[in-house]
Coordinates of C-alpha atoms in Angstrom, one line a residue:
M1 CA 6.8 120.0 -85.3
R2 CA 7.3 116.6 -86.9
E3 CA 10.9 115.5 -86.1
R4 CA 12.7 113.6 -88.8
S5 CA 14.1 110.3 -87.7
T6 CA 17.8 109.8 -87.0
W7 CA 18.0 107.4 -89.9
C8 CA 16.6 109.9 -92.3
L9 CA 18.9 112.7 -91.2
A10 CA 21.9 110.4 -91.4
A11 CA 20.8 109.4 -94.9
M12 CA 20.6 113.0 -95.9
V13 CA 24.1 113.7 -94.6
V14 CA 25.5 110.8 -96.6
G15 CA 23.9 112.4 -99.6
V16 CA 26.1 115.5 -99.3
V17 CA 29.0 113.6 -100.8
G18 CA 29.3 115.1 -104.3
P19 CA 29.2 118.6 -105.8
G20 CA 25.4 118.9 -106.1
A21 CA 24.5 117.8 -102.6
L22 CA 27.4 119.9 -101.1
A23 CA 25.4 122.9 -102.2
Q24 CA 23.1 122.0 -99.3
W25 CA 25.9 123.2 -97.0
T26 CA 26.4 126.9 -96.4
F27 CA 28.8 128.7 -94.1
T28 CA 28.7 131.9 -92.0
N29 CA 31.7 133.8 -90.7
L30 CA 31.0 134.6 -87.1
H31 CA 34.1 136.6 -86.5
P32 CA 33.1 139.7 -84.5
V33 CA 34.2 143.2 -85.6
G34 CA 37.3 144.3 -83.7
A35 CA 38.4 140.9 -82.6
T36 CA 41.9 139.7 -83.5
E37 CA 41.0 136.0 -83.3
S38 CA 37.9 133.9 -82.7
A39 CA 36.7 130.3 -82.7
A40 CA 33.3 128.6 -82.3
M41 CA 33.7 125.7 -79.9
G42 CA 30.1 124.4 -79.4
V43 CA 26.5 124.7 -80.7
G44 CA 23.1 123.9 -79.2
A45 CA 19.5 124.8 -79.5
A46 CA 16.4 125.3 -77.3
G47 CA 12.9 126.2 -78.4
G48 CA 14.0 126.4 -82.1
T49 CA 16.7 129.0 -81.3
V50 CA 20.3 128.0 -82.1
R51 CA 23.2 129.3 -80.0
V52 CA 26.9 129.1 -80.7
V53 CA 29.7 129.5 -78.1
G54 CA 33.5 129.9 -78.2
Y55 CA 35.8 132.8 -77.7
A56 CA 36.9 136.0 -79.3
A57 CA 40.3 137.7 -78.7
V58 CA 39.8 141.3 -77.5
G59 CA 43.2 142.9 -77.6
A60 CA 45.6 140.3 -76.2
N61 CA 43.0 138.5 -74.1
Y62 CA 40.5 135.7 -74.9
H63 CA 36.8 136.4 -74.0
A64 CA 34.1 133.8 -73.8
A65 CA 31.7 134.4 -76.6
L66 CA 28.1 133.7 -77.5
W67 CA 26.4 134.0 -80.9
G68 CA 23.2 133.3 -82.6
T69 CA 23.8 132.4 -86.2
T70 CA 25.3 135.7 -87.3
A71 CA 28.5 137.7 -86.6
T72 CA 26.4 140.7 -85.4
S73 CA 24.7 138.5 -82.7
F74 CA 28.0 138.4 -80.8
V75 CA 27.8 138.7 -77.0
D76 CA 30.9 139.1 -74.9
L77 CA 30.5 136.8 -71.9
H78 CA 33.7 137.7 -70.1
P79 CA 32.7 138.7 -66.6
V80 CA 33.9 142.2 -65.6
T81 CA 34.0 141.2 -61.9
T82 CA 37.0 138.9 -62.3
A83 CA 40.6 140.0 -62.1
G84 CA 41.6 137.4 -64.6
P85 CA 42.1 138.3 -68.3
N86 CA 40.9 135.3 -70.2
S87 CA 37.8 133.1 -70.5
V88 CA 36.4 130.5 -73.0
A89 CA 33.0 129.0 -73.5
Y90 CA 33.1 125.3 -74.6
A91 CA 29.5 124.2 -74.9
T92 CA 25.9 125.2 -74.8
D93 CA 22.5 123.5 -74.7
G94 CA 20.8 126.5 -76.0
V95 CA 20.0 127.8 -72.5
Q96 CA 23.2 127.6 -70.6
Q97 CA 26.8 128.3 -71.7
V98 CA 29.7 126.6 -69.9
G99 CA 33.4 126.9 -69.9
V100 CA 36.2 128.4 -67.8
V101 CA 37.2 131.9 -66.5
F102 CA 40.8 132.3 -65.5
T103 CA 40.5 134.2 -62.2
S104 CA 44.3 134.2 -61.8
S105 CA 46.6 132.6 -64.3
P106 CA 46.9 129.6 -64.6
I107 CA 44.0 128.9 -62.2
G108 CA 40.7 128.5 -63.9
A109 CA 37.2 128.6 -62.5
A110 CA 34.4 126.2 -63.7
S111 CA 31.9 128.6 -65.2
I112 CA 28.2 128.8 -66.2
W113 CA 26.5 131.6 -68.0
T114 CA 22.9 132.2 -69.1
G115 CA 23.3 134.6 -72.0
T116 CA 25.1 137.6 -70.5
A117 CA 28.4 138.5 -68.8
T118 CA 26.6 139.4 -65.6
S119 CA 25.0 136.0 -65.4
W120 CA 28.4 134.3 -64.8
Q121 CA 28.6 131.8 -61.9
N122 CA 31.8 130.4 -60.6
V123 CA 30.9 126.8 -59.6
T124 CA 34.3 125.5 -58.7
P125 CA 34.1 123.5 -55.5
V126 CA 35.9 125.2 -52.6
L127 CA 38.4 123.1 -50.8
P128 CA 40.9 124.1 -48.1
F129 CA 43.9 123.4 -50.4
G130 CA 42.5 125.2 -53.4
T131 CA 40.8 123.9 -56.5
A132 CA 40.7 124.9 -60.2
G133 CA 37.9 123.8 -62.5
V134 CA 36.6 123.7 -66.1
I135 CA 33.2 122.7 -67.6
Y136 CA 33.3 121.1 -71.1
G137 CA 29.7 120.0 -71.6
V138 CA 26.1 120.8 -70.7
A139 CA 22.7 119.4 -71.3
A140 CA 19.4 119.5 -69.3
N141 CA 21.0 121.3 -66.4
V142 CA 23.8 118.8 -66.1
Q143 CA 27.3 120.1 -66.5
V144 CA 30.5 118.0 -66.8
G145 CA 34.2 118.7 -66.8
A146 CA 37.2 118.4 -64.5
T147 CA 38.6 119.8 -61.3
T148 CA 42.2 120.0 -60.3
T149 CA 43.1 120.1 -56.6
G150 CA 46.3 121.1 -55.0
G151 CA 47.4 123.1 -58.1
T152 CA 48.8 120.2 -60.0
S153 CA 47.5 118.4 -63.1
L154 CA 48.4 115.1 -61.4
S155 CA 45.3 115.4 -59.3
R156 CA 42.8 116.1 -62.1
Q157 CA 39.4 114.5 -61.4
A158 CA 36.3 114.0 -63.6
S159 CA 33.5 116.2 -62.1
S160 CA 29.9 117.0 -62.6
W161 CA 27.5 119.7 -61.5
S162 CA 23.7 120.2 -61.4
G163 CA 23.3 123.9 -61.6
I164 CA 25.8 125.0 -58.8
G165 CA 26.4 121.8 -56.8
G166 CA 29.7 120.3 -57.9
V167 CA 30.7 116.7 -57.4
L168 CA 34.3 115.5 -57.7
N169 CA 35.8 112.2 -58.7
R170 CA 33.4 110.6 -61.1
G171 CA 35.8 107.7 -61.6
G172 CA 37.8 109.3 -64.4
T173 CA 40.2 112.2 -65.2
A174 CA 37.9 114.4 -67.2
L175 CA 34.3 114.4 -68.6
L176 CA 34.2 116.1 -72.0
A177 CA 30.5 115.9 -73.0
T178 CA 27.0 115.0 -71.9
D179 CA 23.5 114.7 -73.3
G180 CA 22.0 114.9 -69.8
A181 CA 21.7 111.1 -69.4
S182 CA 25.1 109.9 -70.7
H183 CA 28.5 111.4 -70.2
V184 CA 31.8 110.7 -71.9
G185 CA 35.5 111.5 -71.4
Y186 CA 38.6 109.7 -70.4
S187 CA 40.6 108.2 -67.6
G188 CA 44.4 108.3 -67.2
G189 CA 46.8 110.8 -68.7
Q190 CA 48.4 111.4 -65.3
G191 CA 51.9 110.6 -64.0
F192 CA 55.4 112.2 -64.0
P193 CA 57.6 112.5 -65.9
I194 CA 55.7 110.4 -68.5
P195 CA 51.9 110.6 -68.4
S196 CA 50.0 107.4 -68.6
A197 CA 47.8 106.5 -71.7
V198 CA 44.3 107.8 -71.7
N199 CA 41.3 105.5 -72.0
A200 CA 37.9 106.5 -73.4
G201 CA 35.0 106.1 -71.0
L202 CA 31.2 106.3 -70.8
W203 CA 29.4 107.2 -67.6
M204 CA 25.6 106.5 -67.5
G205 CA 22.8 108.1 -65.5
S206 CA 22.7 110.1 -62.3
N207 CA 25.0 107.6 -60.5
F208 CA 27.6 107.8 -63.3
A209 CA 28.0 104.1 -63.7
A210 CA 31.2 103.6 -65.7
T211 CA 31.8 101.6 -68.9
S212 CA 35.1 101.5 -70.8
L213 CA 35.0 102.4 -74.4
H214 CA 38.7 101.7 -74.9
P215 CA 39.3 99.4 -77.9
S216 CA 41.2 96.3 -77.1
G217 CA 44.8 96.3 -78.1
M218 CA 45.0 100.1 -78.6
H219 CA 47.4 102.4 -76.8
S220 CA 45.1 105.4 -76.1
S221 CA 41.6 106.6 -76.7
S222 CA 39.3 109.4 -75.7
A223 CA 35.6 110.2 -76.1
A224 CA 34.6 113.8 -76.8
G225 CA 30.9 113.7 -77.8
V226 CA 27.7 111.8 -76.9
S227 CA 24.1 111.8 -78.3
G228 CA 21.7 109.1 -77.3
T229 CA 23.3 105.7 -78.0
Q230 CA 26.3 107.1 -79.9
Q231 CA 29.6 108.3 -78.6
V232 CA 32.5 109.7 -80.6
G233 CA 36.2 110.4 -80.2
W234 CA 39.5 108.9 -81.3
Y235 CA 41.8 106.0 -80.7
Q236 CA 45.5 105.5 -81.2
A237 CA 47.3 102.2 -81.8
S238 CA 50.8 103.2 -80.8
Q239 CA 52.4 105.7 -78.4
F240 CA 55.3 106.2 -80.9
S241 CA 53.3 107.9 -83.7
D242 CA 50.7 110.6 -83.9
S243 CA 48.2 108.2 -85.5
R244 CA 44.8 109.2 -84.0
R245 CA 41.8 107.9 -85.9
A246 CA 38.3 109.2 -85.5
C247 CA 35.8 106.6 -84.3
L248 CA 32.2 106.0 -83.2
W249 CA 31.0 103.8 -80.4
T250 CA 27.6 102.5 -79.3
G251 CA 28.2 101.8 -75.7
T252 CA 31.2 99.4 -75.6
G253 CA 34.8 99.3 -76.7
A254 CA 34.0 96.4 -79.0
S255 CA 31.4 98.5 -80.8
K256 CA 34.0 100.8 -82.3
V257 CA 33.5 102.0 -85.9
D258 CA 36.5 103.5 -87.6
L259 CA 35.6 106.9 -89.2
H260 CA 39.1 107.6 -90.5
P261 CA 38.8 108.4 -94.2
S262 CA 41.4 107.1 -96.7
I263 CA 42.7 110.5 -97.5
A264 CA 43.6 111.3 -93.9
V265 CA 46.9 111.1 -92.1
R266 CA 45.2 111.6 -88.7
S267 CA 41.6 112.3 -87.6
E268 CA 39.4 112.8 -84.6
A269 CA 35.7 113.2 -83.9
T270 CA 34.7 115.9 -81.5
G271 CA 30.9 116.0 -81.5
V272 CA 27.7 114.0 -82.4
S273 CA 24.0 114.8 -82.6
A274 CA 21.1 112.8 -84.0
G275 CA 23.3 110.5 -86.0
V276 CA 25.7 113.2 -87.4
Q277 CA 29.3 113.1 -86.3
V278 CA 31.8 115.9 -86.7
G279 CA 35.5 116.5 -86.2
S280 CA 38.7 117.1 -88.1
V281 CA 40.9 115.2 -90.5
Y282 CA 44.5 116.0 -91.3
V283 CA 45.7 115.6 -94.9
T284 CA 48.9 116.1 -96.7
D285 CA 49.6 119.8 -97.2
P286 CA 49.3 120.5 -101.0
A287 CA 52.1 123.1 -100.6
N288 CA 54.3 120.9 -98.4
P289 CA 54.4 117.1 -98.9
F290 CA 56.1 116.8 -95.5
G291 CA 53.4 118.7 -93.6
T292 CA 49.7 118.3 -92.9
V293 CA 46.6 120.6 -92.9
S294 CA 43.4 120.2 -91.0
R295 CA 40.0 119.9 -92.7
A296 CA 36.6 120.2 -90.9
A297 CA 34.7 116.9 -91.3
A298 CA 31.2 115.4 -91.0
W299 CA 30.2 111.8 -91.0
S300 CA 27.0 109.8 -90.7
G301 CA 28.2 106.6 -89.2
T302 CA 30.9 105.3 -91.5
A303 CA 34.3 106.3 -93.0
A304 CA 32.7 106.3 -96.4
S305 CA 30.2 108.9 -95.4
F306 CA 33.0 111.5 -94.8
V307 CA 32.2 115.0 -96.0
N308 CA 35.0 117.5 -96.3
L309 CA 33.4 120.7 -94.9
H310 CA 36.5 122.7 -95.8
D311 CA 35.2 122.6 -99.4
V312 CA 32.3 124.8 -98.4
L313 CA 34.7 127.6 -97.4
P314 CA 36.0 130.3 -99.8
P315 CA 39.6 129.6 -101.1
T316 CA 41.0 132.2 -98.7
Y317 CA 40.8 129.7 -95.9
A318 CA 43.8 127.4 -95.5
T319 CA 42.8 125.2 -92.7
S320 CA 39.6 124.4 -90.7
V321 CA 38.4 122.3 -87.8
A322 CA 34.9 121.3 -86.6
S323 CA 34.3 121.4 -82.8
G324 CA 30.5 120.8 -82.2
V325 CA 27.3 119.9 -83.8
W326 CA 23.5 120.1 -83.3
S327 CA 20.9 118.5 -85.5
G328 CA 17.2 118.7 -85.6
G329 CA 14.2 119.5 -87.8
G330 CA 16.1 118.8 -91.0
M331 CA 18.9 121.2 -90.1
T332 CA 22.5 120.5 -89.0
Y333 CA 24.7 123.2 -87.4
V334 CA 28.4 122.7 -87.1
S335 CA 30.6 125.0 -85.1
G336 CA 34.3 125.4 -85.7
S337 CA 37.1 127.7 -86.9
A338 CA 39.3 128.3 -89.9
W339 CA 42.5 130.1 -90.7
N340 CA 42.0 133.0 -93.1
N341 CA 45.1 133.7 -95.2
T342 CA 43.7 137.1 -96.2
T343 CA 43.2 138.4 -92.7
S344 CA 46.0 136.3 -91.2
R345 CA 43.8 135.1 -88.3
T346 CA 41.7 132.2 -87.0
E347 CA 38.0 133.0 -87.4
A348 CA 34.9 131.4 -85.9
V349 CA 32.7 129.8 -88.5
L350 CA 29.3 128.0 -88.6
W351 CA 28.4 125.4 -91.2
V352 CA 24.7 124.8 -91.9
F353 CA 23.2 121.8 -93.7
T354 CA 19.6 122.3 -94.9
A355 CA 17.9 119.0 -95.8
D356 CA 15.6 118.8 -98.8
Q357 CA 12.4 119.9 -97.1
A358 CA 9.0 118.2 -97.5
C359 CA 6.1 120.3 -96.5
D360 CA 3.1 118.9 -94.6
S361 CA -0.2 118.1 -96.2
I362 CA -2.2 121.2 -97.3
D363 CA -5.3 119.4 -95.8
F364 CA -4.4 121.1 -92.5
N365 CA -7.8 120.6 -90.9
G366 CA -8.1 117.0 -92.0
D367 CA -11.6 117.4 -93.6
G368 CA -10.6 115.7 -96.8
L369 CA -11.2 118.8 -98.9
F370 CA -8.1 120.4 -100.5
P371 CA -7.1 122.8 -101.9
D372 CA -9.6 124.5 -99.5
T373 CA -9.3 128.1 -98.2
Q374 CA -10.6 126.8 -94.8
D375 CA -7.2 125.0 -94.4
I376 CA -5.5 128.4 -94.6
A377 CA -7.9 130.0 -92.2
D378 CA -7.5 127.2 -89.7
F379 CA -3.7 127.3 -90.1
L380 CA -3.7 131.0 -89.3
T381 CA -6.0 130.5 -86.3
V382 CA -3.7 127.8 -84.8
F383 CA -0.6 129.9 -85.7
G384 CA -2.0 132.7 -83.6
G385 CA -2.7 130.4 -80.7
G386 CA -6.3 129.5 -81.3
V387 CA -8.1 126.3 -82.3
C388 CA -9.6 125.5 -85.7
A389 CA -13.1 124.5 -86.5
G390 CA -12.3 120.8 -86.4
Q391 CA -11.2 121.1 -82.8
Q392 CA -14.3 123.1 -81.8
T393 CA -16.7 120.5 -83.3
S394 CA -14.4 117.5 -82.5
E395 CA -14.9 116.2 -86.1
P396 CA -12.6 116.0 -88.0
P397 CA -9.4 116.4 -85.9
C398 CA -7.3 119.4 -86.7
N399 CA -3.6 119.4 -87.2
V400 CA -1.7 121.4 -84.5
D401 CA 1.7 121.2 -86.3
I402 CA 2.4 124.7 -87.4
D403 CA 5.9 123.9 -88.6
F404 CA 4.5 123.4 -92.1
N405 CA 7.8 123.5 -93.9
N406 CA 9.6 121.3 -91.3
D407 CA 12.6 123.6 -90.9
G408 CA 12.5 123.3 -87.1
L409 CA 11.4 127.0 -86.6
F410 CA 8.0 127.8 -85.4
P411 CA 6.0 130.0 -85.0
D412 CA 7.6 131.3 -88.2
T413 CA 6.0 133.4 -90.9
E414 CA 7.8 131.4 -93.6
D415 CA 5.5 128.5 -92.7
I416 CA 2.6 130.7 -93.8
G417 CA 4.4 131.5 -97.1
A418 CA 5.2 127.9 -97.7
L419 CA 1.6 126.9 -97.1
I420 CA 0.3 129.5 -99.6
R421 CA 2.9 128.4 -102.2
V422 CA 2.0 124.7 -101.9
F423 CA -1.7 125.6 -101.9
G424 CA -1.2 127.4 -105.2
G425 CA 0.7 124.4 -106.7
G426 CA 4.2 125.7 -106.0
A427 CA 7.3 124.1 -104.3
C428 CA 7.8 123.8 -100.6
P429 CA 11.1 125.6 -100.0

């Protein structure tokens, strides 16, 4: 597969501002049959397969949930072996799902799943005086979150795991996201009766070397997403107003880029992937000038690139939030939830952006002859796991990229269809 560059993907997301380009966004209602409430908290992919996590209310209880990209793919992750009634999955890297299982209210267990309820692992460190835990992020078998010792939020510590080995006290209060090499979260927020301000932080590498992302002169900040050199979250200038503003960093507090759009009263960014940032903005309620409503949002590095994802939803939805994002192969998947006025419930939703696709060259075997039926024959050979004539004779070299339509999915029979269409003079998609 030929990966599109971060710059190109960002440019495509900028292009969705406007009615025509907005048509490149679609939405899927993931709400499972029989649930009274649901929300999609995170999204990730591995091997070309996209996975979404969150929760679905079964009766009066929340159950950690796993989906593919359809409502019918729903898997209930709530472990039957626990006495606790509730669980939530916050993030996935496409292989593992992470979150919390409440083994006894309000004590939560830091939790890892690999696709089924029976795969659940409680990875909360065991200490003599009792510990609660939660995992908020996962990538490349690194999990990050927080543990609380002694049964009080005043002793919350940023924590990490590698499979099942938990490490406390990473120098902060909570880690909210990781890309495997970089980890973000916040410090502070503890104290009684008035908690301290929180400060966004970045922790790097296996030794979790800390760097502050807190913007100078601001009251509070927190980082909630990380991808490569980019971190996202929010900052707040004053403790006396709910004035959070979504922002983007690239490694330091001074690098802050304000993502807050002009229409918003408040905003925050919750996820980032391959140059695409997502979160929520709060705008004046059209039905109540003294109230606000939330709108799921996407950006590509600037406030001007703001895309109102709520506009993709049917008019029955009154509010929406975006929680997570994964981008690759010309596709962007955004997990979130929206309040449905018709059903009177919060429902898990998935937004999908499909970039204008450009197919590969129809000279698949690189012999300079096209259109040439040998290209189709060689493509089918490689598609089936073999090698084409060019590789057997070493001249000319043969293309081994079978993701012909560059949609990030392979092996995929749609690549064969696209090859045949382009071979006959048709369009790629």
